[in-house]
PDB file of C-alpha atoms in Angstrom:
ATOM      1  CA  MET T 969     112.394  79.175  97.145  1.00 39.00           C
ATOM      2  CA  ARG T 970     109.005  79.139  98.586  1.00 40.00           C
ATOM      3  CA  GLN T 971     108.908  82.462  98.631  1.00 42.00           C
ATOM      4  CA  TRP T 972     105.234  82.892  98.382  1.00 40.00           C
ATOM      5  CA  GLU T 973     104.479  81.489 102.098  1.00 38.00           C
ATOM      6  CA  LYS T 974     105.474  85.371 103.105  1.00 38.00           C
ATOM      7  CA  THR T 975     102.733  86.440 101.308  1.00 40.00           C
ATOM      8  CA  TYR T 976      99.913  84.333 101.958  1.00 39.00           C
ATOM      9  CA  PHE T 977     101.030  83.866 105.717  1.00 38.00           C
ATOM     10  CA  PRO T 978     102.024  87.196 106.738  1.00 39.00           C
ATOM     11  CA  ALA T 979     104.020  88.225 109.668  1.00 42.00           C
ATOM     12  CA  GLU T 980     102.422  91.527 109.847  1.00 45.00           C
ATOM     13  CA  SER T 981      98.933  90.522 109.314  1.00 42.00           C
ATOM     14  CA  ASN T 982      97.505  93.344 110.811  1.00 44.00           C
ATOM     15  CA  ARG T 983      98.865  96.179 108.445  1.00 48.00           C
ATOM     16  CA  THR T 984      96.073  98.237 106.896  1.00 51.00           C
ATOM     17  CA  ILE T 985      97.202  98.797 103.584  1.00 57.00           C
ATOM     18  CA  MET T 986      98.243  96.657 101.180  1.00 85.00           C
ATOM     19  CA  ALA T 987      98.935  97.108  97.408  1.00 94.00           C
ATOM     20  CA  LYS T 988     100.615  94.171  95.444  1.00 97.00           C
ATOM     21  CA  ILE T 989     101.234  92.770  92.047  1.00 98.00           C
ATOM     22  CA  GLN T 990      99.959  89.796  90.456  1.00 97.00           C
ATOM     23  CA  PHE T 991     100.473  88.007  86.997  1.00 97.00           C
ATOM     24  CA  SER T 992      98.290  85.557  87.457  1.00 95.00           C
ATOM     25  CA  ARG T 993      95.102  86.077  89.067  1.00 94.00           C
ATOM     26  CA  GLY T 994      95.045  85.202  93.435  1.00 94.00           C
ATOM     27  CA  ILE T 995      98.859  84.833  92.887  1.00 94.00           C
ATOM     28  CA  ASP T 996     101.127  87.965  94.795  1.00 95.00           C
ATOM     29  CA  GLU T 997     104.082  88.004  92.569  1.00 96.00           C
ATOM     30  CA  PRO T 998     106.949  88.520  95.623  1.00 95.00           C
ATOM     31  CA  ALA T 999     109.801  89.918  93.149  1.00 96.00           C
ATOM     32  CA  VAL T1000     110.015  93.971  93.840  1.00 96.00           C
ATOM     33  CA  PRO T1001     110.666  95.127  90.131  1.00 97.00           C
ATOM     34  CA  ASP T1002     112.383  98.379  89.046  1.00 95.00           C
ATOM     35  CA  VAL T1003     110.194 100.811  87.352  1.00 95.00           C
ATOM     36  CA  ARG T1004     110.990 103.717  84.996  1.00 92.00           C
ATOM     37  CA  LEU T1005     108.810 106.366  84.371  1.00 90.00           C
ATOM     38  CA  THR T1006     109.252 108.458  80.662  1.00 89.00           C
ATOM     39  CA  ARG T1007     106.442 111.095  79.938  1.00 84.00           C
ATOM     40  CA  SER T1008     105.540 112.496  76.602  1.00 81.00           C
ATOM     41  CA  ARG T1009     106.798 115.775  75.685  1.00 76.00           C
ATOM     42  CA  ASP T1010     103.603 117.761  76.775  1.00 76.00           C
ATOM     43  CA  GLY T1011     103.537 116.196  79.783  1.00 72.00           C
ATOM     44  CA  ARG T1012      99.744 114.261  79.477  1.00 77.00           C
ATOM     45  CA  SER T1013     100.916 110.845  78.659  1.00 86.00           C
ATOM     46  CA  GLY T1014     103.514 108.573  79.594  1.00 90.00           C
ATOM     47  CA  THR T1015     104.809 104.926  80.084  1.00 93.00           C
ATOM     48  CA  ALA T1016     105.629 102.935  83.596  1.00 95.00           C
ATOM     49  CA  THR T1017     108.122 100.058  82.582  1.00 96.00           C
ATOM     50  CA  PHE T1018     108.517  97.227  84.829  1.00 97.00           C
ATOM     51  CA  TYR T1019     111.361  94.933  85.135  1.00 97.00           C
ATOM     52  CA  PHE T1020     111.469  92.185  87.164  1.00 97.00           C
ATOM     53  CA  GLU T1021     114.738  89.692  87.695  1.00 96.00           C
ATOM     54  CA  ARG T1022     113.723  86.207  88.149  1.00 95.00           C
ATOM     55  CA  PRO T1023     110.177  86.708  89.084  1.00 96.00           C
ATOM     56  CA  GLN T1024     108.346  84.016  91.153  1.00 94.00           C
ATOM     57  CA  ALA T1025     106.042  83.735  88.119  1.00 94.00           C
ATOM     58  CA  LEU T1026     108.748  82.239  85.915  1.00 93.00           C
ATOM     59  CA  ASN T1027     109.722  79.377  88.071  1.00 90.00           C
ATOM     60  CA  LYS T1028     109.902  76.096  86.763  1.00 81.00           C
ATOM     61  CA  GLU T1029     107.604  74.972  89.428  1.00 82.00           C
ATOM     62  CA  SER T1030     104.725  77.601  88.523  1.00 79.00           C
ATOM     63  CA  THR T1031     101.713  75.899  86.813  1.00 81.00           C
ATOM     64  CA  ASP T1032      99.863  79.607  87.079  1.00 85.00           C
ATOM     65  CA  GLU T1033      99.864  81.323  83.493  1.00 90.00           C
ATOM     66  CA  ILE T1034     100.818  84.426  83.012  1.00 93.00           C
ATOM     67  CA  THR T1035      97.749  86.406  81.858  1.00 93.00           C
ATOM     68  CA  GLY T1036      98.578  90.117  82.674  1.00 96.00           C
ATOM     69  CA  MET T1037     100.271  92.411  85.138  1.00 98.00           C
ATOM     70  CA  TYR T1038      97.511  93.204  87.878  1.00 98.00           C
ATOM     71  CA  LEU T1039      98.790  96.138  90.329  1.00 98.00           C
ATOM     72  CA  ILE T1040      96.156  95.753  93.120  1.00 97.00           C
ATOM     73  CA  ASP T1041      95.465  98.018  96.041  1.00 95.00           C
ATOM     74  CA  GLU T1042      92.787  99.304  98.185  1.00 91.00           C
ATOM     75  CA  GLU T1043      90.955 101.251  95.117  1.00 93.00           C
ATOM     76  CA  GLY T1044      91.114  98.544  92.955  1.00 96.00           C
ATOM     77  CA  GLU T1045      93.193  97.271  89.858  1.00 97.00           C
ATOM     78  CA  ILE T1046      95.399  98.352  87.532  1.00 97.00           C
ATOM     79  CA  THR T1047      95.444  95.649  84.387  1.00 97.00           C
ATOM     80  CA  SER T1048      98.268  95.910  81.852  1.00 96.00           C
ATOM     81  CA  ARG T1049      98.661  93.098  79.090  1.00 94.00           C
ATOM     82  CA  GLU T1050     101.824  94.337  77.810  1.00 95.00           C
ATOM     83  CA  VAL T1051     103.755  91.546  79.459  1.00 96.00           C
ATOM     84  CA  LYS T1052     107.052  89.835  77.682  1.00 96.00           C
ATOM     85  CA  ALA T1053     109.377  87.485  79.095  1.00 94.00           C
ATOM     86  CA  ARG T1054     113.517  88.178  78.469  1.00 93.00           C
ATOM     87  CA  PHE T1055     115.170  84.784  77.565  1.00 93.00           C
ATOM     88  CA  VAL T1056     118.898  84.003  78.441  1.00 93.00           C
ATOM     89  CA  ASN T1057     119.942  80.700  76.434  1.00 93.00           C
ATOM     90  CA  GLY T1058     116.321  80.119  75.709  1.00 91.00           C
ATOM     91  CA  GLU T1059     115.053  80.316  79.759  1.00 91.00           C
ATOM     92  CA  PRO T1060     113.175  83.104  80.829  1.00 92.00           C
ATOM     93  CA  VAL T1061     114.688  84.999  83.321  1.00 94.00           C
ATOM     94  CA  GLY T1062     112.930  88.151  83.345  1.00 96.00           C
ATOM     95  CA  ILE T1063     109.311  89.857  82.735  1.00 97.00           C
ATOM     96  CA  GLU T1064     109.331  93.304  81.491  1.00 97.00           C
ATOM     97  CA  ALA T1065     105.804  95.011  81.609  1.00 97.00           C
ATOM     98  CA  THR T1066     104.332  98.245  80.435  1.00 97.00           C
ATOM     99  CA  HIS T1067     101.798 100.697  81.637  1.00 97.00           C
ATOM    100  CA  VAL T1068     100.340 103.273  79.788  1.00 96.00           C
ATOM    101  CA  MET T1069      98.831 106.371  80.902  1.00 94.00           C
ATOM    102  CA  LYS T1070      97.202 108.431  78.377  1.00 94.00           C
ATOM    103  CA  SER T1071      95.758 111.202  80.745  1.00 90.00           C
ATOM    104  CA  PRO T1072      96.515 113.055  84.274  1.00 85.00           C
ATOM    105  CA  ALA T1073      93.800 111.142  86.122  1.00 90.00           C
ATOM    106  CA  ASP T1074      95.827 108.057  85.099  1.00 92.00           C
ATOM    107  CA  TRP T1075      98.866 108.750  85.940  1.00 89.00           C
ATOM    108  CA  GLU T1076      97.670 110.214  89.213  1.00 88.00           C
ATOM    109  CA  ARG T1077      96.183 106.534  90.044  1.00 93.00           C
ATOM    110  CA  PHE T1078      99.092 105.191  89.013  1.00 94.00           C
ATOM    111  CA  MET T1079     101.187 107.072  91.141  1.00 91.00           C
ATOM    112  CA  ARG T1080      98.519 106.434  94.671  1.00 90.00           C
ATOM    113  CA  PHE T1081      99.663 102.621  93.309  1.00 94.00           C
ATOM    114  CA  MET T1082     103.079 103.185  93.661  1.00 93.00           C
ATOM    115  CA  GLU T1083     102.914 105.174  96.801  1.00 89.00           C
ATOM    116  CA  SER T1084     101.910 102.139  98.605  1.00 89.00           C
ATOM    117  CA  TYR T1085     103.829  99.780  96.677  1.00 94.00           C
ATOM    118  CA  ALA T1086     107.310 101.852  96.809  1.00 92.00           C
ATOM    119  CA  ALA T1087     107.100 102.126 100.717  1.00 87.00           C
ATOM    120  CA  GLU T1088     105.618  98.776 101.698  1.00 88.00           C
ATOM    121  CA  ASN T1089     108.789  97.509  99.448  1.00 91.00           C
ATOM    122  CA  GLY T1090     111.421  99.901 100.158  1.00 88.00           C
ATOM    123  CA  LEU T1091     111.602 101.610  96.489  1.00 92.00           C
ATOM    124  CA  GLY T1092     112.772 105.102  96.431  1.00 93.00           C
ATOM    125  CA  PHE T1093     112.950 107.257  93.378  1.00 94.00           C
ATOM    126  CA  THR T1094     116.521 107.433  91.950  1.00 92.00           C
ATOM    127  CA  LYS T1095     118.342 108.110  88.557  1.00 86.00           C
ATOM    128  CA  SER T1096     117.222 105.436  86.211  1.00 69.00           C
ATOM    129  CA  GLN T1097     120.234 102.992  85.303  1.00 61.00           C
ATOM    130  CA  SER T1098     119.650 102.022  81.766  1.00 50.00           C
ATOM    131  CA  GLY T1099     118.947 105.612  80.465  1.00 40.00           C
ATOM    132  CA  SER T1100     115.695 107.022  79.556  1.00 37.00           C
TER     133      SER T1100
ATOM    134  CA  MET M 949     130.405 124.893  86.071  1.00 39.00           C
ATOM    135  CA  ARG M 950     127.153 127.688  85.352  1.00 41.00           C
ATOM    136  CA  GLN M 951     124.823 124.808  85.119  1.00 42.00           C
ATOM    137  CA  TRP M 952     122.262 126.818  86.384  1.00 40.00           C
ATOM    138  CA  GLU M 953     121.620 128.574  82.865  1.00 38.00           C
ATOM    139  CA  LYS M 954     120.555 125.270  81.613  1.00 38.00           C
ATOM    140  CA  THR M 955     117.768 126.034  84.023  1.00 40.00           C
ATOM    141  CA  TYR M 956     116.804 129.790  83.118  1.00 40.00           C
ATOM    142  CA  PHE M 957     117.397 129.282  79.435  1.00 38.00           C
ATOM    143  CA  PRO M 958     115.834 125.927  78.518  1.00 39.00           C
ATOM    144  CA  ALA M 959     116.336 124.817  75.098  1.00 42.00           C
ATOM    145  CA  GLU M 960     112.812 123.127  75.169  1.00 45.00           C
ATOM    146  CA  SER M 961     111.006 126.133  76.433  1.00 42.00           C
ATOM    147  CA  ASN M 962     107.374 125.097  75.037  1.00 44.00           C
ATOM    148  CA  ARG M 963     107.298 122.405  78.139  1.00 48.00           C
ATOM    149  CA  THR M 964     103.762 122.914  79.526  1.00 51.00           C
ATOM    150  CA  ILE M 965     104.395 121.298  82.822  1.00 57.00           C
ATOM    151  CA  MET M 966     107.718 122.367  85.234  1.00 86.00           C
ATOM    152  CA  ALA M 967     108.873 120.925  88.576  1.00 94.00           C
ATOM    153  CA  LYS M 968     111.584 121.969  89.966  1.00 97.00           C
ATOM    154  CA  ILE M 969     113.470 122.062  93.661  1.00 98.00           C
ATOM    155  CA  GLN M 970     115.122 124.989  94.632  1.00 97.00           C
ATOM    156  CA  PHE M 971     117.151 126.091  98.402  1.00 97.00           C
ATOM    157  CA  SER M 972     116.985 129.422  97.998  1.00 95.00           C
ATOM    158  CA  ARG M 973     113.834 131.251  96.594  1.00 94.00           C
ATOM    159  CA  GLY M 974     114.083 131.987  92.733  1.00 93.00           C
ATOM    160  CA  ILE M 975     117.316 129.652  92.273  1.00 94.00           C
ATOM    161  CA  ASP M 976     116.910 126.249  90.656  1.00 95.00           C
ATOM    162  CA  GLU M 977     119.155 123.505  91.695  1.00 96.00           C
ATOM    163  CA  PRO M 978     119.991 121.342  89.254  1.00 95.00           C
ATOM    164  CA  ALA M 979     121.279 118.150  90.931  1.00 96.00           C
ATOM    165  CA  VAL M 980     119.134 115.404  91.005  1.00 96.00           C
ATOM    166  CA  PRO M 981     118.351 113.710  93.979  1.00 97.00           C
ATOM    167  CA  ASP M 982     117.510 110.113  95.248  1.00 95.00           C
ATOM    168  CA  VAL M 983     114.594 110.116  97.400  1.00 95.00           C
ATOM    169  CA  ARG M 984     113.731 107.522  99.816  1.00 92.00           C
ATOM    170  CA  LEU M 985     110.231 106.768 100.865  1.00 90.00           C
ATOM    171  CA  THR M 986     109.264 105.331 104.220  1.00 89.00           C
ATOM    172  CA  ARG M 987     105.557 104.872 105.624  1.00 84.00           C
ATOM    173  CA  SER M 988     104.452 104.710 109.496  1.00 81.00           C
ATOM    174  CA  ARG M 989     103.199 101.313 110.277  1.00 76.00           C
ATOM    175  CA  ASP M 990      99.821 102.295 109.496  1.00 77.00           C
ATOM    176  CA  GLY M 991     100.350 103.927 106.322  1.00 72.00           C
ATOM    177  CA  ARG M 992      99.124 107.290 107.062  1.00 77.00           C
ATOM    178  CA  SER M 993     102.228 108.992 107.814  1.00 86.00           C
ATOM    179  CA  GLY M 994     105.724 108.924 106.070  1.00 90.00           C
ATOM    180  CA  THR M 995     108.858 110.431 104.673  1.00 93.00           C
ATOM    181  CA  ALA M 996     110.561 111.485 101.872  1.00 95.00           C
ATOM    182  CA  THR M 997     114.710 112.120 102.408  1.00 96.00           C
ATOM    183  CA  PHE M 998     116.438 113.422  99.658  1.00 97.00           C
ATOM    184  CA  TYR M 999     120.021 113.033  99.229  1.00 97.00           C
ATOM    185  CA  PHE M1000     121.764 115.717  96.570  1.00 97.00           C
ATOM    186  CA  GLU M1001     124.858 114.719  96.179  1.00 96.00           C
ATOM    187  CA  ARG M1002     127.309 118.009  95.357  1.00 95.00           C
ATOM    188  CA  PRO M1003     124.283 120.349  94.446  1.00 96.00           C
ATOM    189  CA  GLN M1004     124.934 123.890  93.084  1.00 94.00           C
ATOM    190  CA  ALA M1005     123.526 125.513  96.478  1.00 94.00           C
ATOM    191  CA  LEU M1006     126.627 124.271  98.355  1.00 93.00           C
ATOM    192  CA  ASN M1007     129.211 125.502  95.342  1.00 90.00           C
ATOM    193  CA  LYS M1008     131.471 128.169  96.753  1.00 81.00           C
ATOM    194  CA  GLU M1009     130.347 131.136  94.333  1.00 82.00           C
ATOM    195  CA  SER M1010     127.211 130.491  95.262  1.00 79.00           C
ATOM    196  CA  THR M1011     125.962 133.386  97.479  1.00 81.00           C
ATOM    197  CA  ASP M1012     122.834 132.658  98.552  1.00 85.00           C
ATOM    198  CA  GLU M1013     121.568 131.301 101.682  1.00 90.00           C
ATOM    199  CA  ILE M1014     119.767 127.829 101.998  1.00 93.00           C
ATOM    200  CA  THR M1015     116.567 128.760 103.454  1.00 93.00           C
ATOM    201  CA  GLY M1016     114.700 125.112 103.049  1.00 96.00           C
ATOM    202  CA  MET M1017     113.660 123.084 100.182  1.00 98.00           C
ATOM    203  CA  TYR M1018     110.537 124.078  97.936  1.00 98.00           C
ATOM    204  CA  LEU M1019     109.335 121.495  95.677  1.00 98.00           C
ATOM    205  CA  ILE M1020     107.533 123.863  93.124  1.00 97.00           C
ATOM    206  CA  ASP M1021     104.924 122.425  90.644  1.00 95.00           C
ATOM    207  CA  GLU M1022     102.105 123.770  89.118  1.00 91.00           C
ATOM    208  CA  GLU M1023      99.899 123.070  91.932  1.00 93.00           C
ATOM    209  CA  GLY M1024     101.948 125.668  94.082  1.00 96.00           C
ATOM    210  CA  GLU M1025     105.051 124.752  96.465  1.00 97.00           C
ATOM    211  CA  ILE M1026     105.767 122.115  99.398  1.00 97.00           C
ATOM    212  CA  THR M1027     108.038 123.511 101.961  1.00 97.00           C
ATOM    213  CA  SER M1028     110.500 121.969 104.054  1.00 96.00           C
ATOM    214  CA  ARG M1029     113.068 123.214 106.630  1.00 94.00           C
ATOM    215  CA  GLU M1030     114.831 120.336 107.243  1.00 95.00           C
ATOM    216  CA  VAL M1031     117.639 120.985 105.303  1.00 96.00           C
ATOM    217  CA  LYS M1032     120.993 119.440 106.848  1.00 96.00           C
ATOM    218  CA  ALA M1033     124.455 119.464 105.059  1.00 94.00           C
ATOM    219  CA  ARG M1034     126.746 116.682 104.942  1.00 93.00           C
ATOM    220  CA  PHE M1035     130.236 117.214 105.020  1.00 93.00           C
ATOM    221  CA  VAL M1036     133.732 115.339 104.147  1.00 93.00           C
ATOM    222  CA  ASN M1037     137.221 117.316 105.430  1.00 93.00           C
ATOM    223  CA  GLY M1038     134.933 119.928 106.527  1.00 91.00           C
ATOM    224  CA  GLU M1039     133.693 120.435 103.255  1.00 91.00           C
ATOM    225  CA  PRO M1040     130.037 120.647 102.497  1.00 92.00           C
ATOM    226  CA  VAL M1041     129.443 117.873  99.730  1.00 94.00           C
ATOM    227  CA  GLY M1042     125.791 117.143 100.156  1.00 96.00           C
ATOM    228  CA  ILE M1043     122.714 117.902 101.093  1.00 97.00           C
ATOM    229  CA  GLU M1044     120.100 115.539 103.160  1.00 97.00           C
ATOM    230  CA  ALA M1045     116.365 117.203 103.176  1.00 97.00           C
ATOM    231  CA  THR M1046     113.441 115.679 105.011  1.00 97.00           C
ATOM    232  CA  HIS M1047     109.809 115.857 104.187  1.00 97.00           C
ATOM    233  CA  VAL M1048     107.121 114.721 106.635  1.00 96.00           C
ATOM    234  CA  MET M1049     103.993 113.959 105.270  1.00 94.00           C
ATOM    235  CA  LYS M1050     101.015 113.698 108.117  1.00 94.00           C
ATOM    236  CA  SER M1051      97.989 112.332 106.069  1.00 90.00           C
ATOM    237  CA  PRO M1052      96.753 110.879 102.872  1.00 85.00           C
ATOM    238  CA  ALA M1053      96.338 113.712 101.516  1.00 90.00           C
ATOM    239  CA  ASP M1054      99.846 115.130 101.915  1.00 92.00           C
ATOM    240  CA  TRP M1055     101.524 111.754 100.469  1.00 89.00           C
ATOM    241  CA  GLU M1056      99.344 112.610  97.296  1.00 88.00           C
ATOM    242  CA  ARG M1057     100.068 115.798  97.186  1.00 93.00           C
ATOM    243  CA  PHE M1058     104.086 114.903  97.464  1.00 94.00           C
ATOM    244  CA  MET M1059     103.201 111.896  95.114  1.00 90.00           C
ATOM    245  CA  ARG M1060     101.936 114.922  92.395  1.00 90.00           C
ATOM    246  CA  PHE M1061     104.814 116.900  92.702  1.00 94.00           C
ATOM    247  CA  MET M1062     107.367 113.579  91.941  1.00 94.00           C
ATOM    248  CA  GLU M1063     105.276 112.300  89.292  1.00 89.00           C
ATOM    249  CA  SER M1064     106.467 115.709  87.429  1.00 89.00           C
ATOM    250  CA  TYR M1065     110.082 115.691  88.587  1.00 94.00           C
ATOM    251  CA  ALA M1066     110.854 112.317  88.155  1.00 92.00           C
ATOM    252  CA  ALA M1067     109.413 112.545  84.317  1.00 87.00           C
ATOM    253  CA  GLU M1068     111.229 115.195  83.802  1.00 88.00           C
ATOM    254  CA  ASN M1069     114.444 114.330  85.395  1.00 91.00           C
ATOM    255  CA  GLY M1070     114.683 110.559  84.682  1.00 88.00           C
ATOM    256  CA  LEU M1071     114.066 108.941  87.983  1.00 92.00           C
ATOM    257  CA  GLY M1072     112.451 105.680  88.115  1.00 93.00           C
ATOM    258  CA  PHE M1073     111.753 103.930  91.310  1.00 94.00           C
ATOM    259  CA  THR M1074     114.051 101.024  92.230  1.00 92.00           C
ATOM    260  CA  LYS M1075     115.084  99.285  95.600  1.00 86.00           C
ATOM    261  CA  SER M1076     116.873 102.067  97.996  1.00 69.00           C
ATOM    262  CA  GLN M1077     120.308 101.513  98.084  1.00 61.00           C
ATOM    263  CA  SER M1078     120.982 102.550 101.562  1.00 50.00           C
ATOM    264  CA  GLY M1079     118.539  99.901 103.131  1.00 40.00           C
ATOM    265  CA  SER M1080     114.981 101.015 104.974  1.00 38.00           C
TER     266      SER M1080
END
């Protein structure tokens, strides 16, 4: 259950590149999301929607408030405030967070984050299950 | 079966951005692959492996020779020569193609292509099925 130890005391401590996601500042989220990408017709703006199943941040023991979704890498931080919980039988079981990109530069910044995050967490590109 | 018409006579002809994949020059491949990303420990180099199930390029009617995998967007072309067919009962049923990235610049170029390709084809980031 105490999965976060994996993050705080990493075995591979000599890795140079790190990309991580937080919902509360300073607390790394170990759950790895699916990320759906959509783009406007003209290709200039777009949306990345993150789906986390049973993330650490929703654990009952967790006392840290969810203040946003922070995508953190060596370049800095991308912040999204559009974070919603998904409930089943009154219990929060998932988090859906949205990052809106308004320009090609936003897209490129986001993809630089995802490049690191995807490679570190075994994510690849596949057809979105949930339609698009 | 003549899926390529979709590519040559697109309904949405006023789209400004186009990312496409070809196995023979000039022939767009309509099959959408899964793409697995892996990265070296130091984060500088990496590999993108493309899996195509029953691509057009392997159709019996197709007379065009597969000469490589060409990832084409408005910036230009990324070429890979590491293209292998997967056979079942002596019949080619899939294509596996590998693109090796040797520097952060290679990664960023590749992700710029994938940004367009993924958004146009409904690809998202998910945990690779086939491990990593």
